[in-house]
Structures are given as structure tokens and as C-alpha cells.
Short mmCIF file of C-alpha atoms and ligand atoms in Angstrom, two decimals:
data_model
loop_
_atom_site.label_atom_id
_atom_site.label_comp_id
_atom_site.label_asym_id
_atom_site.label_seq_id
_atom_site.Cartn_x
_atom_site.Cartn_y
_atom_site.Cartn_z
CA UNK A 1 -0.13 -0.02 -0.08
CA UNK A 2 1.45 3.59 -0.63
CA UNK A 3 0.75 6.58 1.38
CA UNK A 4 1.39 9.43 -1.45
CA UNK A 5 1.28 13.49 -0.38
CA UNK A 6 1.86 15.08 -3.41
CA UNK A 7 -0.67 15.33 -6.18
CA UNK A 8 1.72 15.47 -9.11
CA UNK A 9 2.94 11.71 -7.59
CA UNK A 10 -0.96 10.62 -7.05
CA UNK A 11 -1.26 11.26 -10.56
CA UNK A 12 1.40 9.65 -11.61
CA UNK A 13 0.64 6.33 -9.77
CA UNK A 14 -2.88 6.53 -11.18
CA UNK A 15 -2.05 7.18 -14.85
CA UNK A 16 -0.25 3.84 -14.71
CA UNK A 17 -3.41 1.85 -13.79
CA UNK A 18 -5.47 3.99 -15.88
CA UNK A 19 -3.03 2.77 -19.10
CA UNK A 20 -3.62 -0.87 -18.17
CA UNK A 21 -7.54 -0.08 -17.85
CA UNK A 22 -7.94 -0.77 -14.70
CA UNK A 23 -11.33 0.87 -13.08
CA UNK A 24 -10.54 3.60 -10.10
CA UNK A 25 -12.83 3.09 -7.06
CA UNK A 26 -12.67 6.23 -4.68
CA UNK A 27 -13.02 6.86 -1.40
CA UNK A 28 -12.91 10.76 0.00
CA UNK A 29 -12.77 10.91 3.87
CA UNK A 30 -11.08 12.99 6.43
CA UNK A 31 -9.34 10.35 8.48
CA UNK A 32 -9.60 8.94 12.22
CA UNK A 33 -11.24 5.77 10.11
CA UNK A 34 -13.63 3.80 11.80
CA UNK A 35 -16.06 0.97 10.57
CA UNK A 36 -18.09 2.89 8.41
CA UNK A 37 -15.30 4.48 6.32
CA UNK A 38 -13.99 1.18 6.26
CA UNK A 39 -17.04 -0.37 4.42
CA UNK A 40 -16.78 2.41 2.00
CA UNK A 41 -13.00 1.38 1.41
CA UNK A 42 -13.78 -2.40 1.19
CA UNK A 43 -16.68 -1.80 -1.55
CA UNK A 44 -14.73 0.05 -3.50
CA UNK A 45 -11.76 -2.40 -3.55
CA UNK A 46 -14.07 -5.21 -3.96
CA UNK A 47 -16.18 -3.70 -6.69
CA UNK A 48 -12.85 -1.79 -9.00
CA UNK A 49 -9.57 -2.76 -9.80
CA UNK A 50 -7.76 -0.02 -7.47
CA UNK A 51 -8.95 1.75 -4.40
CA UNK A 52 -8.00 4.97 -3.78
CA UNK A 53 -8.82 6.64 -0.11
CA UNK A 54 -8.03 10.51 0.65
CA UNK A 55 -7.26 11.41 4.08
CA UNK A 56 -7.53 15.33 4.27
CA UNK A 57 -9.12 17.58 7.19
CA UNK A 58 -10.10 19.83 4.74
CA UNK A 59 -9.94 23.58 6.19
CA UNK A 60 -12.75 24.95 3.83
CA UNK A 61 -15.46 23.45 5.10
CA UNK A 62 -15.03 24.14 8.70
CA UNK A 63 -16.65 27.41 9.74
CA UNK A 64 -15.62 29.69 12.37
CA UNK A 65 -15.50 28.00 15.82
CA UNK A 66 -15.72 24.60 14.85
CA UNK A 67 -13.27 21.87 15.17
CA UNK A 68 -10.81 22.05 12.62
CA UNK A 69 -7.94 22.18 14.84
CA UNK A 70 -9.28 19.29 17.53
CA UNK A 71 -10.54 17.22 14.55
CA UNK A 72 -8.94 13.94 15.02
CA UNK A 73 -5.99 13.34 12.96
CA UNK A 74 -4.20 9.56 13.33
CA UNK A 75 -2.56 8.65 9.82
CA UNK A 76 -0.52 6.01 10.84
CA UNK A 77 -3.33 4.20 12.59
CA UNK A 78 -5.53 4.80 9.41
CA UNK A 79 -2.96 3.48 7.04
CA UNK A 80 -3.04 -0.08 9.15
CA UNK A 81 -6.95 -0.06 9.04
CA UNK A 82 -6.35 0.30 4.88
CA UNK A 83 -3.71 -1.94 4.84
CA UNK A 84 -6.00 -4.75 6.33
CA UNK A 85 -8.43 -4.13 3.43
CA UNK A 86 -5.91 -4.53 0.95
CA UNK A 87 -4.53 -7.48 2.27
CA UNK A 88 -8.24 -8.90 2.65
CA UNK A 89 -9.33 -7.91 -1.24
CA UNK A 90 -6.12 -8.46 -2.70
CA UNK A 91 -6.56 -5.08 -5.02
CA UNK A 92 -3.73 -2.41 -4.91
CA UNK A 93 -4.91 0.58 -2.66
CA UNK A 94 -3.57 4.18 -2.73
CA UNK A 95 -3.79 6.66 0.30
CA UNK A 96 -3.63 10.23 -0.67
CA UNK A 97 -3.14 12.31 2.46
CA UNK A 98 -2.00 15.97 1.20
CA UNK A 99 -1.14 18.72 3.13
CA UNK A 100 -3.25 21.94 3.26
CA UNK A 101 -0.76 23.86 1.13
CA UNK A 102 -0.44 21.05 -1.35
CA UNK A 103 -4.46 21.34 -1.53
CA UNK A 104 -4.85 25.28 -1.15
CA UNK A 105 -1.34 26.48 -2.23
CA UNK A 106 -2.69 29.96 -2.59
CA UNK A 107 -6.14 30.10 -3.98
CA UNK A 108 -7.87 28.77 -1.08
CA UNK A 109 -11.24 30.94 -1.37
CA UNK A 110 -11.05 32.04 -4.86
CA UNK A 111 -14.44 29.74 -6.19
CA UNK A 112 -17.22 28.88 -4.41
CA UNK A 113 -19.83 26.28 -5.91
CA UNK A 114 -23.02 27.42 -4.55
CA UNK A 115 -26.25 25.45 -4.77
CA UNK A 116 -28.67 27.05 -2.42
CA UNK A 117 -31.62 25.16 -2.99
CA UNK A 118 -29.97 22.22 -1.35
CA UNK A 119 -28.02 23.67 1.29
CA UNK A 120 -29.83 26.60 2.76
CA UNK A 121 -31.32 24.09 5.25
CA UNK A 122 -30.51 21.45 7.45
CA UNK A 123 -26.39 21.15 7.77
CA UNK A 124 -26.34 24.29 5.67
CA UNK A 125 -28.29 26.93 8.21
CA UNK A 126 -26.05 25.10 11.41
CA UNK A 127 -22.77 24.76 9.37
CA UNK A 128 -22.53 28.08 7.09
CA UNK A 129 -20.17 27.45 4.18
CA UNK A 130 -19.82 23.88 4.86
CA UNK A 131 -21.27 22.90 1.55
CA UNK A 132 -19.54 24.88 -0.35
CA UNK A 133 -16.15 23.85 0.96
CA UNK A 134 -17.21 20.05 0.50
CA UNK A 135 -18.16 21.06 -3.20
CA UNK A 136 -14.70 22.57 -3.54
CA UNK A 137 -12.51 19.98 -1.93
CA UNK A 138 -14.33 17.14 -3.86
CA UNK A 139 -14.22 18.94 -7.08
CA UNK A 140 -10.63 19.27 -6.75
CA UNK A 141 -10.15 15.40 -5.86
CA UNK A 142 -12.21 14.36 -8.82
CA UNK A 143 -9.75 16.43 -10.72
CA UNK A 144 -6.97 14.93 -9.25
CA UNK A 145 -8.18 11.19 -8.75
CA UNK A 146 -10.55 10.82 -12.12
CA UNK A 147 -12.13 7.88 -10.54
CA UNK A 148 -14.94 5.59 -12.09
CA UNK A 149 -16.76 5.26 -9.10
CA UNK A 150 -16.34 7.44 -5.83
CA UNK A 151 -18.45 6.05 -2.60
CA UNK A 152 -19.72 8.39 -0.08
CA UNK A 153 -22.00 7.55 3.13
CA UNK A 154 -25.69 8.15 3.63
CA UNK A 155 -25.16 9.06 7.19
CA UNK A 156 -24.65 12.51 5.32
CA UNK A 157 -27.38 12.52 3.36
CA UNK A 158 -27.49 16.55 2.78
CA UNK A 159 -23.79 16.08 1.24
CA UNK A 160 -24.91 13.16 -0.81
CA UNK A 161 -27.25 15.22 -2.89
CA UNK A 162 -24.65 18.31 -2.90
CA UNK A 163 -22.15 15.22 -4.44
CA UNK A 164 -24.80 14.69 -7.27
CA UNK A 165 -25.60 17.59 -8.38
CA UNK A 166 -22.00 18.69 -8.64
CA UNK A 167 -21.59 15.47 -10.66
CA UNK A 168 -24.64 16.26 -12.78
CA UNK A 169 -23.83 19.97 -13.53
CA UNK A 170 -20.07 19.54 -14.09
CA UNK A 171 -20.08 16.62 -16.45
CA UNK A 172 -17.76 14.63 -13.73
CA UNK A 173 -17.88 11.29 -15.76
CA UNK A 174 -17.87 9.58 -12.30
CA UNK A 175 -20.68 7.32 -11.19
CA UNK A 176 -21.62 8.05 -7.31
CA UNK A 177 -22.62 5.18 -5.13
CA UNK A 178 -23.82 5.68 -1.62
CA UNK A 179 -23.75 2.99 1.03
CA UNK A 180 -25.53 2.30 4.31
CA UNK A 181 -24.88 3.97 7.39
CA UNK A 182 -22.79 1.90 9.80
CA UNK A 183 -23.94 1.98 13.31
CA UNK A 184 -22.69 0.88 16.75
CA UNK A 185 -24.35 -1.97 18.33
CA UNK A 186 -26.96 0.39 20.35
CA UNK A 187 -27.54 2.36 17.36
CA UNK A 188 -25.53 4.97 17.29
CA UNK A 189 -24.08 6.10 13.68
CA UNK A 190 -20.33 5.78 13.89
CA UNK A 191 -18.57 8.80 13.39
CA UNK A 192 -14.98 10.19 13.96
CA UNK A 193 -16.91 12.85 16.31
CA UNK A 194 -18.35 10.11 18.50
CA UNK A 195 -15.01 10.26 20.26
CA UNK A 196 -15.95 13.90 21.36
CA UNK A 197 -18.62 12.30 23.51
CA UNK A 198 -18.22 11.86 27.27
CA UNK A 199 -19.84 8.54 28.71
CA UNK A 200 -23.06 9.99 29.85
CA UNK A 201 -23.31 11.74 26.44
CA UNK A 202 -22.49 8.48 24.85
CA UNK A 203 -24.92 6.75 26.03
CA UNK A 204 -27.57 9.73 25.26
CA UNK A 205 -26.74 9.90 21.81
CA UNK A 206 -28.51 6.82 20.98
CA UNK A 207 -31.92 8.60 21.32
CA UNK A 208 -31.37 10.06 17.84
CA UNK A 209 -31.59 6.62 16.40
CA UNK A 210 -34.56 5.65 18.57
CA UNK A 211 -36.13 8.35 17.48
CA UNK A 212 -35.37 8.14 13.81
CA UNK A 213 -36.67 4.46 14.46
CA UNK A 214 -39.85 5.41 15.71
CA UNK A 215 -40.54 8.11 12.82
CA UNK A 216 -40.15 4.88 10.67
CA UNK A 217 -42.25 2.51 12.76
CA UNK A 218 -45.03 5.06 13.01
CA UNK A 219 -44.93 5.76 9.22
CA UNK A 220 -44.84 1.89 8.74
CA UNK A 221 -47.99 1.90 10.69
CA UNK A 222 -49.83 4.29 8.70
CA UNK A 223 -48.92 7.85 10.43
CA UNK A 224 -49.19 10.32 7.51
CA UNK A 225 -49.13 13.58 9.42
CA UNK A 226 -45.64 14.95 9.09
CA UNK A 227 -46.42 17.28 12.30
CA UNK A 228 -47.75 14.30 14.08
CA UNK A 229 -44.44 12.55 13.48
CA UNK A 230 -42.54 15.59 14.26
CA UNK A 231 -44.27 16.65 17.27
CA UNK A 232 -44.01 12.96 18.97
CA UNK A 233 -40.22 12.74 18.26
CA UNK A 234 -39.57 16.23 19.24
CA UNK A 235 -41.53 15.32 22.71
CA UNK A 236 -38.83 12.61 23.12
CA UNK A 237 -35.71 14.44 22.46
CA UNK A 238 -37.10 17.47 24.59
CA UNK A 239 -36.59 14.57 27.94
CA UNK A 240 -32.94 15.21 27.19
CA UNK A 241 -32.11 18.40 28.19
CA UNK A 242 -28.27 17.54 26.95
CA UNK A 243 -29.44 17.52 23.37
CA UNK A 244 -29.56 20.87 21.53
CA UNK A 245 -31.54 20.04 18.32
CA UNK A 246 -30.62 21.31 14.98
CA UNK A 247 -33.37 20.09 13.11
CA UNK A 248 -35.75 17.32 12.43
CA UNK A 249 -38.01 17.07 9.48
CA UNK A 250 -39.67 14.64 7.17
CA UNK A 251 -38.89 15.87 3.75
CA UNK A 252 -38.66 14.76 -0.02
CA UNK A 253 -35.66 12.67 -0.17
CA UNK A 254 -34.33 14.06 -3.81
CA UNK A 255 -34.84 17.74 -3.11
CA UNK A 256 -35.32 17.87 0.62
CA UNK A 257 -38.22 19.94 0.19
CA UNK A 258 -40.75 19.79 2.74
CA UNK A 259 -43.55 17.56 2.35
P1 LIG B 1 -15.79 11.97 6.97
O1 LIG B 1 -14.55 11.68 7.17
O2 LIG B 1 -16.72 12.51 7.71
O3 LIG B 1 -15.77 13.24 5.92
O4 LIG B 1 -16.38 10.55 5.84
C1 LIG B 1 -16.08 10.11 4.50
C2 LIG B 1 -16.81 9.42 4.12
O5 LIG B 1 -17.80 8.24 4.87
C3 LIG B 1 -18.31 10.41 3.66
O6 LIG B 1 -18.66 9.64 2.36
C4 LIG B 1 -19.39 9.87 5.01
O7 LIG B 1 -20.74 9.66 4.64
C5 LIG B 1 -18.66 7.90 5.24
N1 LIG B 1 -19.42 7.82 6.31
C6 LIG B 1 -18.95 8.62 7.85
N2 LIG B 1 -19.76 7.77 8.53
C7 LIG B 1 -19.94 6.70 8.03
C8 LIG B 1 -20.83 5.52 8.74
N3 LIG B 1 -20.92 5.60 10.05
N4 LIG B 1 -21.26 4.54 7.88
C9 LIG B 1 -21.03 5.05 6.45
N5 LIG B 1 -20.79 5.73 5.88
C10 LIG B 1 -19.99 6.91 6.69
#
């Protein structure tokens, strides 16, 4: 497994595979890898000839006062985990771990990709500028890696819509695959940021999954009133003053428009 820090070197490695008509699967990440990330890498490696995993804590997608500085950076451990995928799948795996100056030499904020109908809601409100940063870095990574298929997690659902729009409008010749959310045994979605939780917060965090599962069960039982579904869910959440809710809604899965 190769760990590559420079764009030129990565391009030249990928070119060798492309000349052999190998299919490239790509998994962009910010590192601090867990089984959720690894499931994407495993699928990419199994279904394509070569797997490229990028590990880059992208400054442009963090807002002021967010956790950019304290975001966990564990490249050595991440590389060990990815090496196990390479062994398991017997497919070549390249890790791309650029520095900030490699990705943003001097033009960091000079291009904004904006799709307000998708991003002026939910995470886009709690994290202004976040999706613009994601769209920028993913565009750059797509141009650098030129994958055939790129893999994203359903956990970041709004992000998957942003990526699909990006690929469609900018004509990237890349197939986007969205894979299911991997969860801890008690239902909490795996996330690098779970490491921030205290033992008490970690216990309470499972309420989010319980609430989502209840909404699903109530829909399956025939409940059709969105306001009723949300009211019931919010009643559960308000029992936990430690939870500060950013948003909870039942919306159109393609447009995020309210139902
Ligand atoms: P991140 O490192 O948080 O930027 O995530 C990199 C990719 O892994 C994104 O496509 C995420 O949606 C995906 N991902 C993160 N957590 C999970 C999870 N628990 N299950 C599946 N995919 C995930």
C-alpha cells in the first residue's frame, strides 16, 4: 500500500493503472477512520480494480469556531486499517494524504460552488459555508483522482445530494454510489466525532437513532401527518436537555423540500 502526499505523484501512480484500463474506486475521507469508512473502502476495492482513499481534514468546510484544529488526525492508525483492506481484498490501495498547502497553495477561497436550494437548509444552516467547502474539495479531488466510481456514506445524506448535483451539473464522468450508515451495536451512527462525547453523552446519543427508528415505525403503521410525526419525536428529545436539536424534519428525499 502506498501513502502519497503529492498531487503529481498520485496522478502518475493512477496513470499507470489507467493505461492498463484498470477501474478506479475512490473514497474521500477526513481520516480518523472507523468501520463506516472502511466499509466504503472495502466495497470500492471489491468492486473496482484499484481503491484510492483520500485522508484530508479540509479547512474550507469548517466554519469559524468549529472543530478544525481539534479534529482527530491519526494517519498512522488509518494506514494500518487500510492495509488490512488491501490484504483482505487483494486489490492495490493508494492512500492520498495531502497537506493543506498542497491542496490550497494560494487560491483557497477563490472559487465558491453554490447550490442554495439544497444547502440553505438543515446542516447548511447550522454550518454556513460547509457544503461550499465540501463541493470545492470534492471537485478538486475528483479532478486529481479521476475515479470511475466514488463512494459516499448515507450518514451524510445532504452531502450525497450536493455531490450528485456537482457531478451532474459539472459533467464529471464519475458514478456516485451511496452506501448505508454503519452503526454501533446500540444504534449510534459511527462517526469520528463520537470520540468527543463523554460517557454520559455517548449513552444519550442513542436517542437520535431511537427517534428516527420510531418515526419510521410510525410511518409503517400508517401515520401520514408529518407534523404529528415530528411532534412525537420532539417530545422524546425534549426529555433530554443535553440534546440541542439543530433540525428534525420529514422531507422529499431528492429535493429536501418539506412534505
Ligand atoms: P468523513 O471522514 O466524516 O468526511 O466521512 C468520509 C465518508 O465516510 C463520507 O462519505 C461519510 O458519509 C462516510 N461515513 C462516515 N461515517 C459513516 C458511517 N457510520 N457509515 C457509513 N459511511 C460513513
